Structure formats: structure tokens, C-alpha cells
Amino acid sequence: STTLTIGMNPAGTAGYDSGLDIKQPPPPPAPAFDARLIITGDELQTDIRLISTDETIYRMDFIHDPSASNMTLSWNMSKADSLGAMEVQTLAGATLQDMTTNASYTFNTTTPILTISMTVTEDITLPVSLMNFSASGSADGVQLLWSTASEIQNLGFEIYRSAQQNDGFRLIGSYENNPDLRGAGTTNVQNDYAFTDPSATSGETYWYRLADVDFSGVRTLHAPISVIAGENSGGIPQKFALAQNFPNPFNPGTTIRFELPEAANVNLSVFNLLGEKVAEVLSRNLPAGTHQTTWDAGYLPGGVYFYQLQTPKFTATRKMILLK
């Protein structure tokens, strides 16, 4: 038998996600049984996608022993039922089994490919509602800042670093030995956090990932952010500036970069076409330098939005497009 795992996470994508997905090793020689999850360019043992209330399709491929006439797919029915609608389907989308009413499905070996359709209808409450996650280079290394809108049984945070966007992340900071990374437990009050990585080499580009850990030890990874270490030590920006977000168009996450020639109270907000504020990405005092922050718009409908940077001496607005 083979165990496959599917799921959802705020940092998940339709591709391979280091730290979330697990690649399946090459299949054993025939006639041994094998099963794997298929995504573009990869074969997985664990496939974690972005949390979405739209239908999400997971594809499974099977290799069977020629002497066998049937195969059985089984699952934890209680976990399937807790999310919403889940079905075993053919590749063409025909329903074969409701996964919330039965814990297994037996099929003949002439069906080498099945899919699982997941449509989340229940509210998924995350342990931490992350408002923003920003990084800036400085003479001291790299400073990471983040804010939470609310926390549920949050034990604390972990910081991971890599020289690559999608692989090679290693733990460099933990709530277990750094009191600044301890969570606020359960709260609906905004909390601000900071972490400095002094070991980053000036001029090198690094990727950082933030994880929160709840009281049960469940770890939730958030999307990575990149920064050039020590870039501010080579010179403070000469003027205020707000760069175009990237990528743009985007779905669901994007990065916003801006420059401060002096320390300032900064507010970075997002507005819709009606001028209504739909998100406050950042609101705090920041040192002079080049800063960038990530914003996840997964909860908003697609369309045109405007992001605005405000300080006591500077205001700038740019347009961005969320594609869904």
C-alpha cells in the first residue's frame, strides 16, 4: 500500500512547495503497486495547495500488479467531512464516490487515473491571521517585521532562511529559545513582531519564511519573501519612492517595495475602485532604507486595486491587478 497526503495551507501553490510538499521517489520496478499525486513537472507523496473556497483538483496515478483485478482507495472520513465537499472523480470529472459518506472506494485496474475534488464550504480558522511580513537590509544584517490581526492558541514563530526561493530553507530562529518570537496565545488585538538576522552576508539575496506554531504543535508556513542583505549599509535612499508591485498582475500574493530616506511612520493600504480601504498592509515606524513586504489578496475578488504609501512627508499611489 501507499499513503498519499493532500491538504491546504496559506503558503501552498499549484506547483511544488518546499517545506510543504513531499516528492515521491521513482516507482518500484514492475509488477509492484505504486500510487502518486501528479502536478505539472513533478510527482508527489504530499500535495499541499493554497486555501480556497473554489474547487481544487488533486490527480492520482496508479501502477498495479497485473495479477490484481481491483484496487482500493481509503481515507480518513472525519477529516474529509470537516472541510466541506470531497469526491473521488474520474479524470473527466464524473463523480465516483462521496468521500464524506464512505471511507473507501474500490475500482478495477482498468482505471489508472483518479482525481479528488475538494470544495471547501466550512470556514477554515487559521491559528494566526498575518497582516504583513516585510524585510529590509541594514548594517546589522536583515530585519524582518510582521504583524498579526488575531491569534488563536499561538505558541510562537519560527524563521527559516534560504538562498533559493523554493528549496533549501533552514531554521535560524525559534520561539523555543528567543522570547521575541513567542506568540500572544489567543487574542483579537494586533501584535507586532521583529527579528534580526545578523548572520546574513552583505550583498547576498536571501529568502525568508515565517511559520507559526499552535499549542498542539501544528506548524503553519507562510509565503516566502526575498531581500538583499546589508543593502542599506551602502547608502540610504536619497528620496521617498514607491515601486510597482511584483508580480503584477498577481494571484494571490504580491510584493511591494518602497524606499525611505529617513525613519518615518509608514502606512501602506489597499483600496478598491470605489475608494474603499480593503486592506492595511503595513502600519508602523520604520527606519530609513529600502523595504519590501508581501501581501496576500486571496480573500478578495479579482479586479483592479490601488495601493497607497503614506508618511508625514510623502504620499504615493500605484495600480495593481488581481487575476482570479
mmCIF file of C-alpha atoms in Angstrom:
data_model
loop_
_atom_site.group_PDB
_atom_site.id
_atom_site.type_symbol
_atom_site.label_atom_id
_atom_site.label_comp_id
_atom_site.label_asym_id
_atom_site.label_seq_id
_atom_site.Cartn_x
_atom_site.Cartn_y
_atom_site.Cartn_z
ATOM 1 C CA SER A 1 0.000 0.000 0.000
ATOM 2 C CA THR A 2 0.983 3.637 -0.424
ATOM 3 C CA THR A 3 -0.065 6.637 1.679
ATOM 4 C CA LEU A 4 -0.726 9.938 -0.101
ATOM 5 C CA THR A 5 -1.480 13.222 1.658
ATOM 6 C CA ILE A 6 -3.431 16.204 0.343
ATOM 7 C CA GLY A 7 -4.224 19.447 2.115
ATOM 8 C CA MET A 8 -4.305 23.244 2.112
ATOM 9 C CA ASN A 9 -2.055 25.953 3.554
ATOM 10 C CA PRO A 10 -1.779 29.758 3.136
ATOM 11 C CA ALA A 11 1.641 29.249 1.510
ATOM 12 C CA GLY A 12 0.562 26.430 -0.818
ATOM 13 C CA THR A 13 0.538 26.703 -4.609
ATOM 14 C CA ALA A 14 -0.383 24.516 -7.579
ATOM 15 C CA GLY A 15 3.327 23.741 -8.044
ATOM 16 C CA TYR A 16 5.968 22.157 -5.822
ATOM 17 C CA ASP A 17 6.337 23.948 -2.465
ATOM 18 C CA SER A 18 9.482 23.240 -0.467
ATOM 19 C CA GLY A 19 8.656 22.710 3.189
ATOM 20 C CA LEU A 20 5.061 21.730 2.407
ATOM 21 C CA ASP A 21 5.045 19.189 -0.426
ATOM 22 C CA ILE A 22 6.976 15.909 -0.414
ATOM 23 C CA LYS A 23 8.230 14.436 -3.677
ATOM 24 C CA GLN A 24 7.539 10.783 -4.439
ATOM 25 C CA PRO A 25 10.659 8.706 -5.215
ATOM 26 C CA PRO A 26 10.890 6.850 -8.546
ATOM 27 C CA PRO A 27 8.363 3.998 -8.853
ATOM 28 C CA PRO A 28 9.490 0.471 -7.948
ATOM 29 C CA PRO A 29 10.127 -2.000 -10.770
ATOM 30 C CA ALA A 30 7.104 -3.782 -12.225
ATOM 31 C CA PRO A 31 4.911 -5.508 -11.237
ATOM 32 C CA ALA A 32 4.922 -3.722 -7.857
ATOM 33 C CA PHE A 33 1.988 -1.463 -6.935
ATOM 34 C CA ASP A 34 2.570 2.298 -6.892
ATOM 35 C CA ALA A 35 0.481 5.440 -6.407
ATOM 36 C CA ARG A 36 1.434 9.102 -6.672
ATOM 37 C CA LEU A 37 -0.034 12.597 -6.859
ATOM 38 C CA ILE A 38 0.639 14.393 -10.139
ATOM 39 C CA ILE A 39 1.288 18.113 -10.620
ATOM 40 C CA THR A 40 2.905 19.915 -13.545
ATOM 41 C CA GLY A 41 6.531 18.824 -13.669
ATOM 42 C CA ASP A 42 6.511 16.715 -10.502
ATOM 43 C CA GLU A 43 5.171 13.578 -8.813
ATOM 44 C CA LEU A 44 4.350 13.918 -5.131
ATOM 45 C CA GLN A 45 3.627 11.952 -1.979
ATOM 46 C CA THR A 46 2.193 15.079 -0.302
ATOM 47 C CA ASP A 47 0.425 17.832 -2.268
ATOM 48 C CA ILE A 48 -0.494 20.997 -0.331
ATOM 49 C CA ARG A 49 -2.428 23.748 -2.130
ATOM 50 C CA LEU A 50 -3.495 27.302 -1.349
ATOM 51 C CA ILE A 51 -6.591 27.553 0.874
ATOM 52 C CA SER A 52 -9.523 28.293 -1.425
ATOM 53 C CA THR A 53 -13.300 28.003 -1.450
ATOM 54 C CA ASP A 54 -13.126 27.208 -5.178
ATOM 55 C CA GLU A 55 -12.958 23.585 -6.317
ATOM 56 C CA THR A 56 -9.436 22.165 -6.012
ATOM 57 C CA ILE A 57 -8.499 19.061 -8.024
ATOM 58 C CA TYR A 58 -5.804 16.596 -6.914
ATOM 59 C CA ARG A 59 -4.767 13.987 -9.517
ATOM 60 C CA MET A 60 -3.640 10.463 -8.603
ATOM 61 C CA ASP A 61 -1.915 7.985 -10.929
ATOM 62 C CA PHE A 62 -1.670 4.261 -10.177
ATOM 63 C CA ILE A 63 0.537 1.383 -11.303
ATOM 64 C CA HIS A 64 -0.943 -2.009 -10.439
ATOM 65 C CA ASP A 65 0.170 -5.604 -10.231
ATOM 66 C CA PRO A 66 -1.148 -7.337 -13.398
ATOM 67 C CA SER A 67 -2.370 -10.230 -11.248
ATOM 68 C CA ALA A 68 -4.705 -7.914 -9.309
ATOM 69 C CA SER A 69 -8.181 -7.134 -10.622
ATOM 70 C CA ASN A 70 -9.165 -4.423 -8.119
ATOM 71 C CA MET A 71 -7.602 -1.610 -6.098
ATOM 72 C CA THR A 72 -8.998 0.152 -3.014
ATOM 73 C CA LEU A 73 -8.591 3.812 -2.144
ATOM 74 C CA SER A 74 -9.305 4.607 1.533
ATOM 75 C CA TRP A 75 -9.204 7.816 3.586
ATOM 76 C CA ASN A 76 -9.966 9.411 6.960
ATOM 77 C CA MET A 77 -13.653 10.233 6.515
ATOM 78 C CA SER A 78 -13.868 12.538 9.563
ATOM 79 C CA LYS A 79 -11.198 14.836 8.154
ATOM 80 C CA ALA A 80 -12.830 14.842 4.726
ATOM 81 C CA ASP A 81 -16.202 15.743 6.223
ATOM 82 C CA SER A 82 -14.784 18.594 8.323
ATOM 83 C CA LEU A 83 -13.849 20.734 5.312
ATOM 84 C CA GLY A 84 -16.874 20.564 3.039
ATOM 85 C CA ALA A 85 -17.472 18.599 -0.172
ATOM 86 C CA MET A 86 -14.937 15.957 -1.243
ATOM 87 C CA GLU A 87 -15.408 13.444 -4.058
ATOM 88 C CA VAL A 88 -13.468 10.777 -5.898
ATOM 89 C CA GLN A 89 -13.874 11.531 -9.596
ATOM 90 C CA THR A 90 -12.765 10.284 -12.980
ATOM 91 C CA LEU A 91 -10.267 12.347 -14.950
ATOM 92 C CA ALA A 92 -13.254 13.712 -16.892
ATOM 93 C CA GLY A 93 -14.937 14.907 -13.685
ATOM 94 C CA ALA A 94 -17.622 12.239 -13.220
ATOM 95 C CA THR A 95 -18.357 11.535 -9.536
ATOM 96 C CA LEU A 96 -17.499 8.012 -8.355
ATOM 97 C CA GLN A 97 -17.698 8.341 -4.567
ATOM 98 C CA ASP A 98 -18.719 10.943 -1.982
ATOM 99 C CA MET A 99 -15.777 10.927 0.447
ATOM 100 C CA THR A 100 -17.866 12.347 3.314
ATOM 101 C CA THR A 101 -20.262 9.374 3.424
ATOM 102 C CA ASN A 102 -17.887 6.455 2.771
ATOM 103 C CA ALA A 103 -14.311 5.797 3.867
ATOM 104 C CA SER A 104 -13.153 3.835 0.811
ATOM 105 C CA TYR A 105 -13.692 3.212 -2.889
ATOM 106 C CA THR A 106 -12.820 0.013 -4.776
ATOM 107 C CA PHE A 107 -12.206 0.183 -8.511
ATOM 108 C CA ASN A 108 -10.890 -2.133 -11.199
ATOM 109 C CA THR A 109 -7.377 -1.962 -12.582
ATOM 110 C CA THR A 110 -8.544 -0.619 -15.946
ATOM 111 C CA THR A 111 -8.800 2.804 -14.240
ATOM 112 C CA PRO A 112 -5.175 4.001 -13.854
ATOM 113 C CA ILE A 113 -6.048 7.638 -13.053
ATOM 114 C CA LEU A 114 -8.429 9.126 -10.484
ATOM 115 C CA THR A 115 -8.871 12.643 -9.138
ATOM 116 C CA ILE A 116 -10.066 14.030 -5.823
ATOM 117 C CA SER A 117 -12.260 17.120 -5.959
ATOM 118 C CA MET A 118 -12.134 19.262 -2.813
ATOM 119 C CA THR A 119 -14.565 22.173 -2.383
ATOM 120 C CA VAL A 120 -14.191 23.865 0.991
ATOM 121 C CA THR A 121 -17.546 25.049 2.318
ATOM 122 C CA GLU A 122 -16.659 25.368 6.003
ATOM 123 C CA ASP A 123 -14.776 28.339 7.442
ATOM 124 C CA ILE A 124 -11.118 27.498 7.976
ATOM 125 C CA THR A 125 -9.851 29.382 11.027
ATOM 126 C CA LEU A 126 -6.090 29.784 10.880
ATOM 127 C CA PRO A 127 -4.105 29.934 14.121
ATOM 128 C CA VAL A 128 -2.642 33.280 13.020
ATOM 129 C CA SER A 129 -4.133 35.970 10.784
ATOM 130 C CA LEU A 130 -0.977 37.505 9.288
ATOM 131 C CA MET A 131 -1.402 41.130 8.194
ATOM 132 C CA ASN A 132 2.053 41.631 6.665
ATOM 133 C CA PHE A 133 5.573 40.236 6.522
ATOM 134 C CA SER A 134 8.366 42.616 5.486
ATOM 135 C CA ALA A 135 12.145 42.514 5.180
ATOM 136 C CA SER A 136 14.853 45.153 4.845
ATOM 137 C CA GLY A 137 18.630 45.059 4.653
ATOM 138 C CA SER A 138 20.667 47.039 7.154
ATOM 139 C CA ALA A 139 24.183 47.352 8.520
ATOM 140 C CA ASP A 140 23.154 44.790 11.147
ATOM 141 C CA GLY A 141 22.091 42.192 8.555
ATOM 142 C CA VAL A 142 18.413 41.693 7.700
ATOM 143 C CA GLN A 143 15.460 42.947 9.734
ATOM 144 C CA LEU A 144 12.163 41.070 9.491
ATOM 145 C CA LEU A 145 8.914 42.684 10.651
ATOM 146 C CA TRP A 146 5.404 41.243 10.750
ATOM 147 C CA SER A 147 2.024 41.982 12.301
ATOM 148 C CA THR A 148 -0.906 39.758 13.211
ATOM 149 C CA ALA A 149 -4.544 40.848 13.233
ATOM 150 C CA SER A 150 -5.505 37.965 15.522
ATOM 151 C CA GLU A 151 -4.021 34.794 17.001
ATOM 152 C CA ILE A 152 -5.602 31.541 18.188
ATOM 153 C CA GLN A 153 -3.568 29.387 20.588
ATOM 154 C CA ASN A 154 -0.356 30.718 19.055
ATOM 155 C CA LEU A 155 2.670 29.287 20.823
ATOM 156 C CA GLY A 156 5.172 31.251 18.758
ATOM 157 C CA PHE A 157 7.014 31.767 15.492
ATOM 158 C CA GLU A 158 9.881 30.160 13.592
ATOM 159 C CA ILE A 159 12.104 31.852 10.996
ATOM 160 C CA TYR A 160 13.558 29.927 8.047
ATOM 161 C CA ARG A 161 16.193 31.183 5.573
ATOM 162 C CA SER A 162 17.424 30.017 2.169
ATOM 163 C CA ALA A 163 19.496 31.290 -0.751
ATOM 164 C CA GLN A 164 16.781 29.871 -3.048
ATOM 165 C CA GLN A 165 13.108 30.713 -3.381
ATOM 166 C CA ASN A 166 11.668 27.203 -3.304
ATOM 167 C CA ASP A 167 14.215 24.974 -1.605
ATOM 168 C CA GLY A 168 16.949 24.715 1.000
ATOM 169 C CA PHE A 169 15.223 26.503 3.895
ATOM 170 C CA ARG A 170 16.812 26.027 7.334
ATOM 171 C CA LEU A 171 15.672 27.151 10.765
ATOM 172 C CA ILE A 172 17.520 30.247 12.064
ATOM 173 C CA GLY A 173 15.180 31.458 14.814
ATOM 174 C CA SER A 174 12.566 29.884 17.089
ATOM 175 C CA TYR A 175 10.190 30.817 19.896
ATOM 176 C CA GLU A 176 11.790 27.989 21.877
ATOM 177 C CA ASN A 177 14.975 29.991 22.505
ATOM 178 C CA ASN A 178 14.037 33.566 21.535
ATOM 179 C CA PRO A 179 11.430 35.306 23.721
ATOM 180 C CA ASP A 180 10.781 37.899 20.981
ATOM 181 C CA LEU A 181 9.311 35.097 18.850
ATOM 182 C CA ARG A 182 6.810 33.870 21.430
ATOM 183 C CA GLY A 183 3.174 34.191 20.382
ATOM 184 C CA ALA A 184 0.367 36.013 22.143
ATOM 185 C CA GLY A 185 -1.768 32.917 22.720
ATOM 186 C CA THR A 186 -5.352 33.783 21.798
ATOM 187 C CA THR A 187 -6.110 37.429 21.051
ATOM 188 C CA ASN A 188 -8.034 39.686 18.661
ATOM 189 C CA VAL A 189 -5.628 42.583 19.257
ATOM 190 C CA GLN A 190 -2.979 43.477 16.675
ATOM 191 C CA ASN A 191 0.537 42.379 17.641
ATOM 192 C CA ASP A 192 3.803 43.485 16.036
ATOM 193 C CA TYR A 193 6.931 41.336 15.899
ATOM 194 C CA ALA A 194 10.538 41.796 14.791
ATOM 195 C CA PHE A 195 13.568 39.583 14.181
ATOM 196 C CA THR A 196 17.099 40.498 13.059
ATOM 197 C CA ASP A 197 19.302 38.030 11.192
ATOM 198 C CA PRO A 198 22.898 39.188 11.883
ATOM 199 C CA SER A 199 24.483 36.260 10.025
ATOM 200 C CA ALA A 200 23.298 37.362 6.559
ATOM 201 C CA THR A 201 26.195 38.244 4.225
ATOM 202 C CA SER A 202 26.035 41.787 2.845
ATOM 203 C CA GLY A 203 25.147 41.902 -0.846
ATOM 204 C CA GLU A 204 23.663 38.398 -0.930
ATOM 205 C CA THR A 205 19.998 37.724 -1.729
ATOM 206 C CA TYR A 206 18.106 35.625 0.807
ATOM 207 C CA TRP A 207 14.603 34.188 1.065
ATOM 208 C CA TYR A 208 12.851 34.087 4.437
ATOM 209 C CA ARG A 209 9.793 32.113 5.527
ATOM 210 C CA LEU A 210 7.713 32.637 8.639
ATOM 211 C CA ALA A 211 5.944 29.786 10.434
ATOM 212 C CA ASP A 212 3.567 29.936 13.380
ATOM 213 C CA VAL A 213 3.146 27.007 15.774
ATOM 214 C CA ASP A 214 -0.038 26.432 17.786
ATOM 215 C CA PHE A 215 -0.471 24.842 21.217
ATOM 216 C CA SER A 216 -0.826 21.388 19.624
ATOM 217 C CA GLY A 217 2.457 21.757 17.747
ATOM 218 C CA VAL A 218 0.781 22.233 14.362
ATOM 219 C CA ARG A 219 3.014 24.388 12.152
ATOM 220 C CA THR A 220 1.631 26.790 9.505
ATOM 221 C CA LEU A 221 4.089 28.112 6.917
ATOM 222 C CA HIS A 222 3.596 31.460 5.201
ATOM 223 C CA ALA A 223 4.778 32.592 1.774
ATOM 224 C CA PRO A 224 8.496 33.472 1.434
ATOM 225 C CA ILE A 225 9.905 36.973 0.947
ATOM 226 C CA SER A 226 13.280 37.990 -0.538
ATOM 227 C CA VAL A 227 15.747 40.703 0.445
ATOM 228 C CA ILE A 228 19.326 41.773 -0.319
ATOM 229 C CA ALA A 229 21.288 41.709 2.925
ATOM 230 C CA GLY A 230 23.084 44.858 4.013
ATOM 231 C CA GLU A 231 21.951 46.893 1.030
ATOM 232 C CA ASN A 232 21.028 49.858 3.218
ATOM 233 C CA SER A 233 24.521 49.962 4.720
ATOM 234 C CA GLY A 234 25.868 51.000 1.311
ATOM 235 C CA GLY A 235 23.797 54.180 1.309
ATOM 236 C CA ILE A 236 20.456 55.487 2.463
ATOM 237 C CA PRO A 237 17.949 56.254 -0.348
ATOM 238 C CA GLN A 238 18.012 59.910 -1.393
ATOM 239 C CA LYS A 239 14.236 60.254 -1.628
ATOM 240 C CA PHE A 240 10.928 58.592 -0.857
ATOM 241 C CA ALA A 241 9.814 56.110 -3.516
ATOM 242 C CA LEU A 242 7.080 53.519 -4.055
ATOM 243 C CA ALA A 243 7.893 50.841 -6.636
ATOM 244 C CA GLN A 244 5.481 48.870 -8.809
ATOM 245 C CA ASN A 245 4.378 45.682 -7.096
ATOM 246 C CA PHE A 246 5.661 42.367 -8.457
ATOM 247 C CA PRO A 247 4.378 40.192 -9.877
ATOM 248 C CA ASN A 248 1.634 42.259 -11.490
ATOM 249 C CA PRO A 249 -0.923 41.001 -12.431
ATOM 250 C CA PHE A 250 -0.827 38.559 -9.499
ATOM 251 C CA ASN A 251 -2.796 35.799 -7.740
ATOM 252 C CA PRO A 252 -2.968 35.698 -4.806
ATOM 253 C CA GLY A 253 0.273 37.144 -3.381
ATOM 254 C CA THR A 254 2.465 40.057 -4.421
ATOM 255 C CA THR A 255 5.467 42.021 -3.131
ATOM 256 C CA ILE A 256 5.505 45.791 -2.596
ATOM 257 C CA ARG A 257 8.830 47.633 -2.352
ATOM 258 C CA PHE A 258 9.434 51.193 -1.139
ATOM 259 C CA GLU A 259 12.290 53.487 -0.051
ATOM 260 C CA LEU A 260 12.587 55.823 2.920
ATOM 261 C CA PRO A 261 15.354 58.463 3.121
ATOM 262 C CA GLU A 262 14.640 58.837 6.841
ATOM 263 C CA ALA A 263 12.857 56.997 9.628
ATOM 264 C CA ALA A 264 9.108 57.515 9.389
ATOM 265 C CA ASN A 265 5.689 56.329 10.468
ATOM 266 C CA VAL A 266 4.537 54.357 7.434
ATOM 267 C CA ASN A 267 1.051 53.323 6.374
ATOM 268 C CA LEU A 268 0.605 51.077 3.347
ATOM 269 C CA SER A 269 -3.035 50.400 2.436
ATOM 270 C CA VAL A 270 -5.017 48.915 -0.453
ATOM 271 C CA PHE A 271 -8.196 50.401 -1.944
ATOM 272 C CA ASN A 272 -10.764 49.160 -4.459
ATOM 273 C CA LEU A 273 -12.157 51.124 -7.423
ATOM 274 C CA LEU A 274 -14.775 52.712 -5.148
ATOM 275 C CA GLY A 275 -12.062 54.154 -2.942
ATOM 276 C CA GLU A 276 -12.899 51.809 -0.071
ATOM 277 C CA LYS A 277 -9.990 50.551 2.016
ATOM 278 C CA VAL A 278 -9.861 46.753 1.717
ATOM 279 C CA ALA A 279 -6.552 46.086 3.467
ATOM 280 C CA GLU A 280 -3.991 47.745 5.696
ATOM 281 C CA VAL A 281 -0.790 46.019 4.674
ATOM 282 C CA LEU A 282 1.588 47.888 6.962
ATOM 283 C CA SER A 283 1.278 50.500 9.697
ATOM 284 C CA ARG A 284 4.345 51.095 11.860
ATOM 285 C CA ASN A 285 7.516 53.138 12.319
ATOM 286 C CA LEU A 286 10.321 52.012 10.004
ATOM 287 C CA PRO A 287 13.987 53.037 9.766
ATOM 288 C CA ALA A 288 15.492 54.727 6.718
ATOM 289 C CA GLY A 289 16.280 52.279 3.938
ATOM 290 C CA THR A 290 14.763 50.031 1.290
ATOM 291 C CA HIS A 291 11.860 47.899 2.473
ATOM 292 C CA GLN A 292 9.585 45.310 0.927
ATOM 293 C CA THR A 293 6.545 43.494 2.199
ATOM 294 C CA THR A 294 4.272 40.723 0.949
ATOM 295 C CA TRP A 295 0.500 40.936 0.706
ATOM 296 C CA ASP A 296 -1.909 38.036 0.185
ATOM 297 C CA ALA A 297 -5.172 39.022 -1.552
ATOM 298 C CA GLY A 298 -6.638 35.530 -1.587
ATOM 299 C CA TYR A 299 -9.768 36.691 0.249
ATOM 300 C CA LEU A 300 -10.615 39.407 -2.320
ATOM 301 C CA PRO A 301 -12.334 39.136 -5.729
ATOM 302 C CA GLY A 302 -10.279 39.703 -8.853
ATOM 303 C CA GLY A 303 -10.060 43.217 -10.261
ATOM 304 C CA VAL A 304 -8.150 46.493 -10.198
ATOM 305 C CA TYR A 305 -6.847 47.769 -6.866
ATOM 306 C CA PHE A 306 -4.710 50.699 -5.734
ATOM 307 C CA TYR A 307 -2.019 50.592 -3.060
ATOM 308 C CA GLN A 308 -1.000 53.786 -1.293
ATOM 309 C CA LEU A 309 2.091 54.595 0.767
ATOM 310 C CA GLN A 310 1.719 57.415 3.287
ATOM 311 C CA THR A 311 4.269 59.070 5.585
ATOM 312 C CA PRO A 312 4.126 62.526 7.203
ATOM 313 C CA LYS A 313 6.145 63.880 4.254
ATOM 314 C CA PHE A 314 5.170 61.665 1.312
ATOM 315 C CA THR A 315 2.163 60.038 -0.355
ATOM 316 C CA ALA A 316 2.207 57.851 -3.463
ATOM 317 C CA THR A 317 -0.353 55.554 -5.102
ATOM 318 C CA ARG A 318 0.038 52.806 -7.714
ATOM 319 C CA LYS A 319 -2.344 50.461 -9.506
ATOM 320 C CA MET A 320 -2.248 46.667 -9.445
ATOM 321 C CA ILE A 321 -4.369 43.888 -10.917
ATOM 322 C CA LEU A 322 -5.551 40.796 -9.059
ATOM 323 C CA LEU A 323 -6.369 37.999 -11.529
ATOM 324 C CA LYS A 324 -8.735 35.194 -10.496
#
